[in-house]
Coordinates of C-alpha atoms in Angstrom, one line a residue:
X54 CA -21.6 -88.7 -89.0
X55 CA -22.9 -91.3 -87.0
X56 CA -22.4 -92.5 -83.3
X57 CA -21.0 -96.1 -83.2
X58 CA -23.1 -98.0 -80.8
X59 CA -22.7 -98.2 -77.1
X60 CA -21.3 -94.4 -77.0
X61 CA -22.8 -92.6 -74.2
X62 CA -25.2 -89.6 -75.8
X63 CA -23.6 -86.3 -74.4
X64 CA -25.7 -84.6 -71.6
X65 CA -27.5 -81.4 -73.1
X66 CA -25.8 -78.3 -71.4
X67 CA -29.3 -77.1 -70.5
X68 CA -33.3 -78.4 -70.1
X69 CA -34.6 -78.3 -73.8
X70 CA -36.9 -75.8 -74.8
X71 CA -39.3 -77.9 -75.6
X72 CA -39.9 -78.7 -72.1
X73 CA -40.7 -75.3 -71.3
X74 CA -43.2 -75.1 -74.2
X75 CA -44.8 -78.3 -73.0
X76 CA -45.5 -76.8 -69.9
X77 CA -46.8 -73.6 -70.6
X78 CA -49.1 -75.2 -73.5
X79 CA -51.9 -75.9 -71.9
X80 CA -51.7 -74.4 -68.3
X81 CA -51.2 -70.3 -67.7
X82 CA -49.6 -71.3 -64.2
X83 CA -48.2 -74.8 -64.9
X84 CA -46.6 -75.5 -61.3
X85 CA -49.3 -73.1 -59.5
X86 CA -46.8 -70.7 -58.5
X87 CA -49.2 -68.3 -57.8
X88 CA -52.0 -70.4 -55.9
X89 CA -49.9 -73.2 -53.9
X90 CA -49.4 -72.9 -50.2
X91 CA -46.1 -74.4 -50.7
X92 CA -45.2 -71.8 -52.8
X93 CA -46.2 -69.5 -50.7
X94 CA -44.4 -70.2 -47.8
X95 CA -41.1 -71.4 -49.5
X96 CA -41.9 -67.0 -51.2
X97 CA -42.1 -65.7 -47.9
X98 CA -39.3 -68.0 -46.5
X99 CA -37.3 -66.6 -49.5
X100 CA -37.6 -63.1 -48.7
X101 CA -37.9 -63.4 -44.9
X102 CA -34.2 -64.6 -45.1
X103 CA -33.0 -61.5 -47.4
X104 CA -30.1 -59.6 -44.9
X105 CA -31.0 -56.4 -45.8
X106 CA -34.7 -54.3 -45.6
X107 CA -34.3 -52.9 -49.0
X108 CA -32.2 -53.2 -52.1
X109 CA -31.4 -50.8 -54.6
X110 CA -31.3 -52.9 -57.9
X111 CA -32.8 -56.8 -58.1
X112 CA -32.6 -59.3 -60.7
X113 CA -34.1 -62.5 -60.6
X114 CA -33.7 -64.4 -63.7
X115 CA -36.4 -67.6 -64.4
X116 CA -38.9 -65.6 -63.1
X117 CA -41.8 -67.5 -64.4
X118 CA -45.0 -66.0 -63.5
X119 CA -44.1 -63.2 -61.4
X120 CA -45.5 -65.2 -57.8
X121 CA -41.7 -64.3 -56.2
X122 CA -41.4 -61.1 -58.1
X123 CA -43.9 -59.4 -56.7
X124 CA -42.9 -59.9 -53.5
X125 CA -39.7 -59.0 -54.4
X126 CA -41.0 -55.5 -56.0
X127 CA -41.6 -54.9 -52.5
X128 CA -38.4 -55.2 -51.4
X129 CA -36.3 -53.4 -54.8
X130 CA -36.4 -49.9 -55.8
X131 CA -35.8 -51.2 -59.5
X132 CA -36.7 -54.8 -60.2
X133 CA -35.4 -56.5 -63.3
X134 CA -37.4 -60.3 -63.4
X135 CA -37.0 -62.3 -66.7
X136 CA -37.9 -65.7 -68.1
X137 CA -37.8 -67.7 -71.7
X138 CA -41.1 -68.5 -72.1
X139 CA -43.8 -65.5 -73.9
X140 CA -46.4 -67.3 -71.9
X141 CA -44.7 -66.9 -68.5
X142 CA -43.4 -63.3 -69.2
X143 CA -47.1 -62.2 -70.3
X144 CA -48.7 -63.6 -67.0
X145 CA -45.6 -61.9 -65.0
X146 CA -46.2 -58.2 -66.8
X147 CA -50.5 -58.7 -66.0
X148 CA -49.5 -59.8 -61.8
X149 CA -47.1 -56.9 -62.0
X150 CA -48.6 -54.0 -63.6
X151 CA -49.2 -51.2 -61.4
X152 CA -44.9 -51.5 -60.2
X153 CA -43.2 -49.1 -63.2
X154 CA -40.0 -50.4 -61.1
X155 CA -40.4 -53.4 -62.4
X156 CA -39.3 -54.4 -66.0
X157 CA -40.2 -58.2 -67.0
X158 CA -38.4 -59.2 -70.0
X159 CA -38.0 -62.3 -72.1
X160 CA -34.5 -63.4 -71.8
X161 CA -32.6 -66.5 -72.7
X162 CA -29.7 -67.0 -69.8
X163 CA -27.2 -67.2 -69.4
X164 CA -26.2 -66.1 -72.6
X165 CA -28.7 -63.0 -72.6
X166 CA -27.4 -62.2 -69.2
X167 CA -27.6 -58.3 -68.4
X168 CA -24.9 -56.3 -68.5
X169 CA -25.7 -53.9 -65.5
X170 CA -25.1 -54.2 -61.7
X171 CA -27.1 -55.3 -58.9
X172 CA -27.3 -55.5 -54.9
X173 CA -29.7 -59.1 -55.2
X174 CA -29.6 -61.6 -57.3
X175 CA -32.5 -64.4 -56.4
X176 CA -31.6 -67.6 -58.8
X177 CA -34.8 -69.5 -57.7
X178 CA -36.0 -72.8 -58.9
X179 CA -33.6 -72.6 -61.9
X180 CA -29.8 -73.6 -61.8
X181 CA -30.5 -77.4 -62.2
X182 CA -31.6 -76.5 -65.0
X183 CA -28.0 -76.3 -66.7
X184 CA -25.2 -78.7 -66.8
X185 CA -22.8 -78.3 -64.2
X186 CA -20.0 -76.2 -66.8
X187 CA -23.0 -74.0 -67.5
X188 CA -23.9 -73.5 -64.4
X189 CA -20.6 -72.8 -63.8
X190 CA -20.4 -69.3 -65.9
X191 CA -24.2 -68.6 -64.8
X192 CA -22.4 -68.1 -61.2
X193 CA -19.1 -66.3 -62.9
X194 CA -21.7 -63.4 -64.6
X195 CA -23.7 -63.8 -61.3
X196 CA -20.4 -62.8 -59.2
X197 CA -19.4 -60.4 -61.8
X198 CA -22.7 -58.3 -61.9
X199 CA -23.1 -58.3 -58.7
X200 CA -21.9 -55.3 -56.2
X201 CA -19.8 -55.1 -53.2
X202 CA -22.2 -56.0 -50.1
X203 CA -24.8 -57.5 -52.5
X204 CA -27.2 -60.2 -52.1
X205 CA -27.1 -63.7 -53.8
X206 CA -30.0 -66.3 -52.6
X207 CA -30.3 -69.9 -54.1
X208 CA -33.7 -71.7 -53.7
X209 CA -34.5 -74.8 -55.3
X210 CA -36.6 -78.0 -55.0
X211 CA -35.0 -81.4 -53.7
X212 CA -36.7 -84.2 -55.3
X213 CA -36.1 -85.5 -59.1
X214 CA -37.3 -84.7 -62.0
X215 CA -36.2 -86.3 -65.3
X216 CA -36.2 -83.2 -67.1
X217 CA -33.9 -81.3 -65.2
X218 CA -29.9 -81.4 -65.9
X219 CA -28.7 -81.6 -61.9
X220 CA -30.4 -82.0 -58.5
X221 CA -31.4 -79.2 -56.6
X222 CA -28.5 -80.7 -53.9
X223 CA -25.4 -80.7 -56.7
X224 CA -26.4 -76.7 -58.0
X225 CA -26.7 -75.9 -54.4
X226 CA -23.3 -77.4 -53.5
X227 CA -21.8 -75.4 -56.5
X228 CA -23.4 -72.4 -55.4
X229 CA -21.9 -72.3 -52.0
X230 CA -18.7 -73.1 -53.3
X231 CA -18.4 -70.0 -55.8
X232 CA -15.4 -67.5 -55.0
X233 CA -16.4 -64.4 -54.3
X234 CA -19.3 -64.8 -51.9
X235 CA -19.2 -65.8 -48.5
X236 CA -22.5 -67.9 -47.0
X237 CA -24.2 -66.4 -44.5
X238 CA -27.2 -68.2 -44.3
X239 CA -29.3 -71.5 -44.8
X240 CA -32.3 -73.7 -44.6
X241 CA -32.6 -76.8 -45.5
X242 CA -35.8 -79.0 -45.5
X243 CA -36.5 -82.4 -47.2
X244 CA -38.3 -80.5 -50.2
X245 CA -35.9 -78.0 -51.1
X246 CA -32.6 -75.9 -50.2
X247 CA -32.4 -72.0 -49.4
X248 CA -28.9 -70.7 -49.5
X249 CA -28.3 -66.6 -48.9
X250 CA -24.6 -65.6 -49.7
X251 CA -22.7 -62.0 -49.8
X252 CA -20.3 -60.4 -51.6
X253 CA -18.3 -58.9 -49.3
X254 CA -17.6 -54.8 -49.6
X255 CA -13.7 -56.1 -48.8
X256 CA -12.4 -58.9 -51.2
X257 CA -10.6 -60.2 -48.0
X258 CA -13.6 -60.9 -45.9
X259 CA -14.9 -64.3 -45.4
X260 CA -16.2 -64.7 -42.0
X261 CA -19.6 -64.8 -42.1
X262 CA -20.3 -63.1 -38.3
X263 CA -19.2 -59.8 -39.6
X264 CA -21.3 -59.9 -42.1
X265 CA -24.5 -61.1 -40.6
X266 CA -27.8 -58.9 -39.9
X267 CA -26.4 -58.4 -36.4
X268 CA -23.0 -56.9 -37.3
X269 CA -24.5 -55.1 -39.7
X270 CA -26.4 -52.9 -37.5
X271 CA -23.7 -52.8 -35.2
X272 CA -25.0 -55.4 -32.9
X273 CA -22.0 -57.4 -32.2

């Protein structure tokens, strides 16, 4: 069947694979995860900003190459980090061998989302990505897999980029406004958005003093 003329083409629910496949074609690291300083300190800005020292169970889905995993495997006492691409999950398994708590694994998600639990959940530098009903049940599973007191950080770049589905600033608006977590933290700078939010041990509980760092170790 064809599409009379002047009919708006539907927006594709997520980034086409072929993107991903035209990236990792001829470059091991295409965005130089691994070697750039803004990488590195929008990492260690990442987990600087994680409320609690250590974390039983993390998942961090769009993994890539494994730069923010393994700083992450530092921080996990099981670390589940997955991506689409065989490219980007081969370079992640080589940075991370030597860290039998961490499993990298080729996933398609949402719809290959896990089905177990988890105290952190880092979605970085991936929700715009998806159309915004996508998104939508990526941050339903996210909620639903993730446990009372747990961890849910948001990290993504500002700027535009034809391929992607939404700007960093729309998934990070969605993100905040999720039921079921409570913000408790965030940094904002003209290149991209860090969000932390909790899932709070009482379903009742949404001030976000009581469940800072500080209260948490009794502080205030």
């Amino acid at each position: 069947m064809s599409i009379p003329a002047g009919t708006p083409a539907a927006a594709p629910e997520a980034t086409p694979e072929s993107y991903f496949a035209r990236m990792y074609q001829d470059a091991e690291d295409p965005w130089s995860l691994g070697s750039r300083w803004y990488e590195q300190r929008k990492y260690a800005l990442t987990t600087a900003a994680l409320p609690s020292v250590r974390y039983r169970s993390g998942f961090e889905p769009a993994c890539s190459v494994g730069a923010l995993s393994l700083l992450l495997a530092r921080r996990c006492d099981r670390l589940l980090s997955c991506d689409r691409s065989t490219r980007a999950v081969g370079t992640a398994r080589d940075r991370l061998e030597g860290h039998p708590h961490v499993r990298v694994e080729q996933r398609l998600l949402p719809e290959q989302w896990p089905a177990e639990s988890f105290d952190l959940i880092v979605l970085s530098e991936f929700l715009y990505y998806l159309d915004p009903a996508k998104l939508r049940g990526l941050l339903d599973r996210a909620v639903a897999s993730l446990e009372p007191g747990g961890t849910l950080v948001a990290v993504h770049w500002r700027h535009p980029v034809p391929d992607h589905c939404q700007s960093g600033d729309a998934v990070h608006e969605a993100v905040r406004a999720t039921p079921g977590l409570v913000p408790i933290a965030s940094h904002s700078e003209p290149d991209f958005l860090l969000d932390v939010l909790v899932c709070p041990e009482d379903p009742g509980e949404d001030d976000p003093v009581r469940l800072s760092v500080a209260a948490a170790e009794g502080l205030t």
